[in-house]
Short mmCIF file of C-alpha atoms in Angstrom, two decimals:
data_model
loop_
_atom_site.label_atom_id
_atom_site.label_comp_id
_atom_site.label_asym_id
_atom_site.label_seq_id
_atom_site.Cartn_x
_atom_site.Cartn_y
_atom_site.Cartn_z
CA UNK A 1 0.00 0.00 0.00
CA UNK A 2 1.19 3.47 -0.79
CA UNK A 3 1.64 6.01 2.00
CA UNK A 4 -1.17 8.56 2.28
CA UNK A 5 -0.44 11.96 0.94
CA UNK A 6 0.00 14.70 3.58
CA UNK A 7 -3.09 16.76 4.08
CA UNK A 8 -2.58 20.50 3.57
CA UNK A 9 -4.04 22.52 6.44
CA UNK A 10 -6.86 24.81 5.40
CA UNK A 11 -5.86 28.40 4.71
CA UNK A 12 -8.27 31.14 5.69
CA UNK A 13 -9.78 32.91 2.74
CA UNK A 14 -8.54 36.31 3.87
CA UNK A 15 -4.93 35.16 4.23
CA UNK A 16 -5.07 33.42 0.84
CA UNK A 17 -6.41 36.55 -0.79
CA UNK A 18 -3.65 38.64 0.75
CA UNK A 19 -1.02 36.18 -0.44
CA UNK A 20 -2.32 36.21 -4.00
CA UNK A 21 -2.85 39.98 -4.17
CA UNK A 22 0.02 42.04 -5.60
CA UNK A 23 2.15 43.75 -3.02
CA UNK A 24 1.45 47.44 -2.74
CA UNK A 25 4.24 49.88 -2.50
CA UNK A 26 4.66 51.72 0.73
CA UNK A 27 4.13 55.48 0.48
CA UNK A 28 7.34 57.33 -0.11
CA UNK A 29 8.92 59.24 2.73
CA UNK A 30 8.82 62.31 0.54
CA UNK A 31 5.04 62.34 0.94
CA UNK A 32 5.19 62.36 4.75
CA UNK A 33 5.46 66.17 5.01
CA UNK A 34 2.45 66.52 2.70
CA UNK A 35 0.42 64.13 4.83
CA UNK A 36 1.34 65.98 8.01
CA UNK A 37 0.48 69.30 6.37
CA UNK A 38 -2.90 67.94 5.39
CA UNK A 39 -3.52 66.63 8.90
CA UNK A 40 -2.56 70.04 10.32
CA UNK A 41 -5.06 71.80 8.06
CA UNK A 42 -7.69 69.16 8.91
CA UNK A 43 -7.17 69.86 12.62
CA UNK A 44 -7.49 73.60 11.99
CA UNK A 45 -10.81 73.05 10.18
CA UNK A 46 -12.04 70.74 12.93
CA UNK A 47 -11.19 73.32 15.58
CA UNK A 48 -12.90 76.05 13.55
CA UNK A 49 -16.09 73.98 13.38
CA UNK A 50 -15.93 72.94 17.04
CA UNK A 51 -15.69 76.56 18.23
CA UNK A 52 -19.38 77.11 17.41
CA UNK A 53 -20.59 73.81 18.87
CA UNK A 54 -22.13 73.39 22.26
CA UNK A 55 -21.28 72.89 25.05
CA UNK A 56 -18.46 75.42 25.24
CA UNK A 57 -15.85 74.72 27.92
CA UNK A 58 -15.95 78.07 29.72
CA UNK A 59 -14.00 76.98 32.78
CA UNK A 60 -11.25 75.37 30.73
CA UNK A 61 -11.01 78.48 28.55
CA UNK A 62 -10.65 80.78 31.57
CA UNK A 63 -7.98 78.57 33.11
CA UNK A 64 -6.01 78.40 29.88
CA UNK A 65 -6.42 82.13 29.26
CA UNK A 66 -5.00 82.93 32.67
CA UNK A 67 -2.15 80.45 32.22
CA UNK A 68 -1.13 81.78 28.79
CA UNK A 69 -1.35 85.38 29.99
CA UNK A 70 0.62 84.71 33.18
CA UNK A 71 3.57 83.15 31.36
CA UNK A 72 3.75 85.74 28.54
CA UNK A 73 2.88 89.20 29.95
CA UNK A 74 6.16 89.93 31.74
CA UNK A 75 8.48 88.48 29.05
CA UNK A 76 6.57 90.36 26.33
CA UNK A 77 6.91 93.67 28.18
CA UNK A 78 10.60 93.11 28.87
CA UNK A 79 11.40 92.06 25.29
CA UNK A 80 9.47 94.92 23.69
CA UNK A 81 11.59 97.62 25.40
CA UNK A 82 14.97 96.68 23.85
CA UNK A 83 13.25 95.72 20.59
CA UNK A 84 11.66 99.14 20.25
CA UNK A 85 14.93 100.78 21.25
CA UNK A 86 16.89 98.88 18.59
CA UNK A 87 14.38 99.82 15.91
CA UNK A 88 14.43 103.48 16.98
CA UNK A 89 18.22 103.60 17.04
CA UNK A 90 18.60 101.91 13.67
CA UNK A 91 15.90 103.96 11.97
CA UNK A 92 17.21 107.14 13.56
CA UNK A 93 20.73 106.45 12.32
CA UNK A 94 19.43 105.74 8.81
CA UNK A 95 17.22 108.83 8.66
CA UNK A 96 20.11 110.96 9.90
CA UNK A 97 22.26 109.77 7.01
CA UNK A 98 19.45 110.59 4.59
CA UNK A 99 18.74 113.95 6.15
CA UNK A 100 15.21 113.02 7.21
CA UNK A 101 15.45 113.06 11.01
CA UNK A 102 11.94 114.44 11.28
CA UNK A 103 10.47 111.10 10.10
CA UNK A 104 12.25 108.96 12.67
CA UNK A 105 9.25 108.72 14.98
CA UNK A 106 6.74 107.71 12.34
CA UNK A 107 9.02 105.12 10.72
CA UNK A 108 10.02 103.48 14.00
CA UNK A 109 6.51 103.42 15.42
CA UNK A 110 5.06 101.93 12.24
CA UNK A 111 7.76 99.24 12.27
CA UNK A 112 6.86 98.37 15.85
CA UNK A 113 3.09 98.32 15.34
CA UNK A 114 2.96 96.54 11.98
CA UNK A 115 5.86 94.08 12.24
CA UNK A 116 7.66 93.83 15.56
CA UNK A 117 4.75 93.71 17.97
CA UNK A 118 2.76 90.82 16.40
CA UNK A 119 5.93 88.78 15.88
CA UNK A 120 7.15 89.30 19.44
CA UNK A 121 3.78 88.26 20.83
CA UNK A 122 3.53 85.20 18.60
CA UNK A 123 7.08 84.02 19.29
CA UNK A 124 6.58 84.32 23.05
CA UNK A 125 3.24 82.54 22.95
CA UNK A 126 4.70 79.75 20.82
CA UNK A 127 7.80 79.40 22.98
CA UNK A 128 6.22 79.68 26.43
CA UNK A 129 2.54 78.78 26.18
CA UNK A 130 2.64 76.66 23.03
CA UNK A 131 5.34 74.36 24.38
CA UNK A 132 3.34 73.87 27.59
CA UNK A 133 0.17 73.09 25.62
CA UNK A 134 2.04 70.60 23.45
CA UNK A 135 3.60 68.87 26.47
CA UNK A 136 0.23 68.67 28.26
CA UNK A 137 -1.62 67.15 25.31
CA UNK A 138 1.29 64.85 24.51
CA UNK A 139 1.42 63.48 28.05
CA UNK A 140 -2.33 62.90 27.95
CA UNK A 141 -1.93 61.08 24.65
CA UNK A 142 0.75 58.65 25.81
CA UNK A 143 -1.25 57.94 28.99
CA UNK A 144 -4.20 57.08 26.69
CA UNK A 145 -6.43 59.67 28.33
CA UNK A 146 -7.52 60.99 24.93
CA UNK A 147 -8.44 57.50 23.77
CA UNK A 148 -10.50 57.02 26.92
CA UNK A 149 -12.31 60.30 26.24
CA UNK A 150 -13.18 59.15 22.73
CA UNK A 151 -14.49 55.84 24.09
CA UNK A 152 -16.76 57.76 26.47
CA UNK A 153 -18.04 59.87 23.57
CA UNK A 154 -16.19 63.06 24.53
CA UNK A 155 -14.39 64.89 21.72
CA UNK A 156 -10.82 65.76 22.76
CA UNK A 157 -10.79 68.56 20.20
CA UNK A 158 -13.87 70.28 21.61
CA UNK A 159 -12.98 69.55 25.23
CA UNK A 160 -9.23 70.32 25.25
CA UNK A 161 -8.01 71.84 21.98
CA UNK A 162 -10.65 74.53 21.36
CA UNK A 163 -10.24 76.30 24.75
CA UNK A 164 -6.45 76.34 24.36
CA UNK A 165 -6.52 77.71 20.82
CA UNK A 166 -9.02 80.42 21.75
CA UNK A 167 -6.90 81.32 24.78
CA UNK A 168 -3.79 81.80 22.64
CA UNK A 169 -5.75 83.93 20.16
CA UNK A 170 -7.29 86.28 22.74
CA UNK A 171 -4.07 86.63 24.72
CA UNK A 172 -2.18 87.40 21.51
CA UNK A 173 -4.59 90.22 20.64
CA UNK A 174 -4.38 91.76 24.11
CA UNK A 175 -0.62 91.36 24.38
CA UNK A 176 -0.18 92.99 20.98
CA UNK A 177 -1.60 96.23 22.37
CA UNK A 178 0.68 96.05 25.39
CA UNK A 179 3.79 95.38 23.32
CA UNK A 180 2.90 98.16 20.87
CA UNK A 181 2.60 100.71 23.68
CA UNK A 182 5.73 99.61 25.53
CA UNK A 183 7.78 99.34 22.33
CA UNK A 184 6.67 102.78 21.20
CA UNK A 185 7.55 104.31 24.57
CA UNK A 186 10.94 102.59 24.50
CA UNK A 187 11.66 103.91 21.01
CA UNK A 188 10.54 107.40 22.03
CA UNK A 189 12.80 107.42 25.08
CA UNK A 190 15.90 106.24 23.22
CA UNK A 191 15.32 108.55 20.26
CA UNK A 192 14.80 111.63 22.41
CA UNK A 193 17.46 110.87 25.05
CA UNK A 194 20.22 109.12 23.12
CA UNK A 195 19.84 110.60 19.64
CA UNK A 196 18.94 114.15 20.67
CA UNK A 197 15.59 113.99 18.92
CA UNK A 198 12.78 116.39 19.71
CA UNK A 199 9.53 115.10 21.22
CA UNK A 200 7.44 117.31 18.94
CA UNK A 201 9.05 116.02 15.75
CA UNK A 202 8.71 112.42 16.95
CA UNK A 203 4.98 112.75 17.56
CA UNK A 204 4.35 114.91 14.49
CA UNK A 205 5.99 112.41 12.13
CA UNK A 206 3.95 109.61 13.65
CA UNK A 207 0.66 111.48 13.12
CA UNK A 208 1.73 112.36 9.58
CA UNK A 209 2.57 108.79 8.49
CA UNK A 210 0.39 106.50 10.63
CA UNK A 211 -3.25 105.66 10.02
CA UNK A 212 -5.86 103.52 11.71
CA UNK A 213 -5.50 100.47 9.39
CA UNK A 214 -1.91 100.14 10.63
CA UNK A 215 -3.31 99.23 14.04
CA UNK A 216 -5.90 96.93 12.46
CA UNK A 217 -3.31 94.91 10.56
CA UNK A 218 -1.23 94.53 13.72
CA UNK A 219 -4.19 93.17 15.67
CA UNK A 220 -5.20 90.90 12.77
CA UNK A 221 -1.68 89.51 12.57
CA UNK A 222 -1.66 88.86 16.31
CA UNK A 223 -5.00 87.02 16.07
CA UNK A 224 -3.84 84.84 13.17
CA UNK A 225 -0.44 84.19 14.74
CA UNK A 226 -2.08 83.14 18.00
CA UNK A 227 -4.31 80.72 16.09
CA UNK A 228 -1.31 79.25 14.28
CA UNK A 229 0.66 78.85 17.52
CA UNK A 230 -2.24 77.08 19.23
CA UNK A 231 -3.03 74.79 16.29
CA UNK A 232 0.58 73.69 15.75
CA UNK A 233 1.10 73.06 19.47
CA UNK A 234 -2.12 71.04 19.66
CA UNK A 235 -1.29 69.05 16.52
CA UNK A 236 2.16 68.03 17.71
CA UNK A 237 0.78 67.26 21.17
CA UNK A 238 -1.91 64.99 19.74
CA UNK A 239 0.61 63.10 17.59
CA UNK A 240 3.70 62.25 19.69
CA UNK A 241 5.96 59.38 18.74
CA UNK A 242 8.08 57.13 20.92
CA UNK A 243 6.69 57.63 24.41
CA UNK A 244 7.95 60.33 26.79
CA UNK A 245 10.95 61.08 24.57
CA UNK A 246 8.57 61.64 21.69
CA UNK A 247 6.70 64.23 23.74
CA UNK A 248 9.91 66.22 24.21
CA UNK A 249 10.67 65.98 20.50
CA UNK A 250 7.12 67.09 19.68
CA UNK A 251 7.53 70.18 21.87
CA UNK A 252 10.71 71.19 20.06
CA UNK A 253 9.12 70.52 16.67
CA UNK A 254 6.04 72.58 17.52
CA UNK A 255 8.13 75.64 18.38
CA UNK A 256 10.27 75.37 15.25
CA UNK A 257 7.31 74.76 12.93
CA UNK A 258 5.42 77.68 14.44
CA UNK A 259 8.36 80.03 13.93
CA UNK A 260 8.66 79.04 10.27
CA UNK A 261 4.93 79.44 9.63
CA UNK A 262 4.82 82.80 11.40
CA UNK A 263 7.45 84.41 9.21
CA UNK A 264 5.91 82.98 6.02
CA UNK A 265 2.38 84.13 6.94
CA UNK A 266 3.70 87.52 8.05
CA UNK A 267 5.28 88.06 4.65
CA UNK A 268 2.03 87.19 2.87
CA UNK A 269 -0.12 89.40 5.10
CA UNK A 270 2.27 92.32 4.78
CA UNK A 271 2.32 92.05 0.99
CA UNK A 272 -1.48 91.94 0.84
CA UNK A 273 -1.82 94.89 3.20
CA UNK A 274 0.58 97.05 1.24
CA UNK A 275 -1.34 96.31 -1.96
CA UNK A 276 -4.79 96.95 -0.52
CA UNK A 277 -4.24 99.88 1.85
CA UNK A 278 -2.59 102.94 0.24
CA UNK A 279 0.00 104.90 2.16
CA UNK A 280 -1.24 107.97 4.01
CA UNK A 281 -1.01 110.98 1.74
CA UNK A 282 -0.27 108.79 -1.28
#
């Protein structure tokens, strides 16, 4: 008698189909930045929709507003003084070479209000408050608190992300006014004391060159920059990699990404503003 042939164990239909199907190529690493950019924009849209949904987390918003303001008010005021002084000294030296000392005040104040103040506020919010937001959300993510919230039917975006993003936006708008005032006073003091400028010429040049839309664009920039800082911090905090070490890496990445986006968006907004709003007296 011949020996019985070995019986082949049954193969599940799903495994057999996967074995016979052609192998798909893994997505290239070059597409990873595009995917992350898309996810960042998707989070921004989700936050924008969740802002108008109920219930709104009033207590969480107040706590985050106070936290962001407490860690950024003093550094913003201290940084704006030397920043305004440097702008006043540099502009004053340049106008003196050109023989236009009477326009020092207007040029320096416009530089502070339109460019320096929103950037200072955004950089401080991203470095101080944004890093804390990213670390908080990242630690919650690796402890699986966010997954537990989703299982219970609570949206982490509406419960945690929206109050933090709104807090960074409102604090940025308020801090922009503070930094504009302090920077202007610092530039006035250094121009009048150190460069022998006259207070009347400083104020007259400002009233001759400045207009109300200059303040509007500064506040609008601060609002947009605060939104960008909050969204990037929340995105990196919600997507850490590699445990606690990944949370630290996500914090560093959030600050760097925010800085890059701020300067790019600032360039675009400034170009649009200069094209739409004509210069005073032009």
